[in-house]
Amino acid sequence: MKFRVIIYALWIMTIPVSGAACGKTGLIQKALNDKYHEAPLGAGMSSGNTAIITLYVSPSGTYTVLVTYTWGQSCIIAAGDDWTEVKPEIRGEKS
């Protein structure tokens, strides 16, 4: 039973978000650049290594969060306006 639960949980993590705009990665990236002038600001691997989450931003403040799955499909899971970059506070010893 425990094995089935683990397999099910891993399978669920690979399903694109319901209601998200999904398509071929290259086409979505081109559209983000051409229409909104957005470029990648940062990216990270999801837990389970099933997807890469990338934050795209533009000089005008629009932003998009794109999830790219291992099979090459991408889904936009969030987008908006008024992105503000915040410098992280570095804790530790001062030089």
Coordinates of N, CA and C in Angstrom, one line a residue, residues 22-82:
C22 N -0.7 26.1 -21.3 CA 0.4 25.2 -21.6 C 0.7 25.0 -23.0
G23 N 1.9 24.7 -23.4 CA 2.3 24.5 -24.8 C 3.7 24.1 -24.9
K24 N 4.2 24.2 -26.1 CA 5.6 23.9 -26.4 C 6.5 25.0 -25.8
T25 N 7.5 24.6 -25.1 CA 8.4 25.5 -24.3 C 8.9 26.6 -25.2
G26 N 9.5 26.3 -26.4 CA 10.1 27.3 -27.2 C 9.0 28.4 -27.7
L27 N 7.8 27.9 -28.0 CA 6.8 28.9 -28.4 C 6.4 29.8 -27.3
I28 N 6.3 29.3 -26.1 CA 5.9 30.1 -24.9 C 7.0 31.1 -24.6
Q29 N 8.3 30.7 -24.6 CA 9.4 31.6 -24.4 C 9.4 32.7 -25.4
K30 N 9.2 32.3 -26.7 CA 9.2 33.3 -27.8 C 8.1 34.4 -27.5
A31 N 6.9 33.9 -27.2 CA 5.8 34.8 -26.9 C 6.1 35.7 -25.8
L32 N 6.7 35.2 -24.7 CA 7.0 36.0 -23.5 C 8.0 37.1 -23.9
N33 N 8.9 36.8 -24.8 CA 9.9 37.8 -25.2 C 9.3 38.8 -26.2
D34 N 8.6 38.3 -27.2 CA 8.1 39.1 -28.3 C 7.0 40.0 -27.8
K35 N 6.0 39.5 -27.0 CA 4.9 40.3 -26.6 C 5.1 41.1 -25.4
Y36 N 5.8 40.6 -24.4 CA 6.0 41.3 -23.1 C 7.4 41.7 -22.8
H37 N 8.4 41.4 -23.7 CA 9.8 41.7 -23.6 C 10.3 41.1 -22.3
E38 N 9.8 39.9 -21.9 CA 10.3 39.3 -20.7 C 11.4 38.3 -20.9
A39 N 12.4 38.3 -20.0 CA 13.5 37.4 -20.1 C 13.7 36.7 -18.7
P40 N 14.3 35.6 -18.7 CA 14.5 34.8 -17.5 C 15.3 35.6 -16.4
L41 N 14.8 35.6 -15.2 CA 15.6 36.3 -14.1 C 16.2 35.2 -13.2
G42 N 15.6 34.1 -13.1 CA 16.1 33.0 -12.3 C 15.3 31.7 -12.5
A43 N 15.9 30.6 -12.1 CA 15.2 29.3 -12.3 C 15.7 28.3 -11.2
G44 N 14.8 27.3 -11.0 CA 15.2 26.3 -10.0 C 14.5 25.0 -10.3
M45 N 15.1 23.9 -9.9 CA 14.5 22.6 -10.1 C 13.4 22.3 -9.0
S46 N 12.3 21.7 -9.4 CA 11.3 21.4 -8.5 C 11.7 20.2 -7.6
S47 N 11.1 20.1 -6.5 CA 11.3 18.9 -5.7 C 10.9 17.7 -6.5
G48 N 11.7 16.6 -6.5 CA 11.4 15.4 -7.3 C 12.0 15.5 -8.7
N49 N 12.6 16.6 -9.0 CA 13.3 16.8 -10.3 C 12.3 16.6 -11.5
T50 N 11.1 17.0 -11.4 CA 10.1 16.7 -12.4 C 9.9 18.0 -13.3
A51 N 10.4 19.1 -12.9 CA 10.2 20.4 -13.6 C 11.2 21.4 -13.2
I52 N 11.3 22.4 -14.1 CA 12.1 23.6 -13.8 C 11.1 24.8 -13.7
I53 N 11.2 25.5 -12.7 CA 10.4 26.7 -12.5 C 11.3 27.9 -12.8
T54 N 10.8 28.7 -13.8 CA 11.5 29.9 -14.2 C 10.7 31.2 -14.1
L55 N 11.3 32.2 -13.5 CA 10.7 33.5 -13.4 C 11.2 34.4 -14.5
Y56 N 10.3 34.9 -15.4 CA 10.5 35.8 -16.4 C 10.1 37.2 -16.0
V57 N 10.9 38.2 -16.3 CA 10.5 39.6 -16.0 C 10.8 40.5 -17.1
S58 N 10.2 41.7 -17.2 CA 10.4 42.7 -18.2 C 10.9 44.0 -17.5
P59 N 11.5 44.8 -18.3 CA 11.9 46.2 -17.7 C 10.7 47.0 -17.3
S60 N 9.5 46.7 -17.9 CA 8.3 47.5 -17.6 C 7.6 46.9 -16.3
G61 N 8.0 45.8 -15.8 CA 7.5 45.3 -14.6 C 6.5 44.1 -14.7
T62 N 6.3 43.6 -16.0 CA 5.5 42.4 -16.1 C 6.3 41.2 -15.7
Y63 N 5.6 40.2 -15.2 CA 6.3 38.9 -14.9 C 5.5 37.7 -15.1
T64 N 6.2 36.6 -15.3 CA 5.5 35.3 -15.6 C 6.3 34.2 -14.9
V65 N 5.6 33.3 -14.3 CA 6.2 32.1 -13.7 C 5.9 30.9 -14.6
L66 N 6.9 30.3 -15.2 CA 6.8 29.2 -16.1 C 7.3 27.9 -15.5
V67 N 6.5 26.9 -15.7 CA 6.9 25.5 -15.2 C 7.2 24.7 -16.5
T68 N 8.4 24.2 -16.6 CA 8.8 23.4 -17.8 C 9.0 22.0 -17.3
Y69 N 8.2 21.1 -17.8 CA 8.3 19.7 -17.4 C 9.3 18.9 -18.2
T70 N 9.8 17.8 -17.6 CA 10.9 17.0 -18.2 C 10.6 16.6 -19.6
W71 N 9.3 16.5 -20.0 CA 9.0 16.0 -21.4 C 8.9 17.2 -22.4
G72 N 9.2 18.4 -21.9 CA 9.3 19.5 -22.9 C 8.1 20.5 -22.9
Q73 N 7.1 20.1 -22.2 CA 5.9 21.0 -22.2 C 6.1 22.0 -21.1
S74 N 5.6 23.2 -21.3 CA 5.6 24.3 -20.3 C 4.2 24.8 -20.0
C75 N 4.0 25.3 -18.8 CA 2.7 25.9 -18.4 C 3.0 27.2 -17.6
I76 N 2.2 28.2 -18.0 CA 2.3 29.4 -17.2 C 1.4 29.3 -16.0
I77 N 2.0 29.4 -14.8 CA 1.2 29.2 -13.6 C 0.9 30.5 -12.9
A78 N 1.6 31.6 -13.2 CA 1.3 32.9 -12.6 C 1.8 34.0 -13.6
A79 N 1.2 35.1 -13.6 CA 1.6 36.3 -14.3 C 1.0 37.5 -13.7
G80 N 1.7 38.7 -14.0 CA 1.2 39.9 -13.4 C 2.0 41.1 -13.8
D81 N 1.7 42.2 -13.1 CA 2.4 43.5 -13.4 C 3.1 44.0 -12.1
D82 N 3.9 45.0 -12.2 CA 4.5 45.7 -11.1 C 5.5 44.8 -10.3

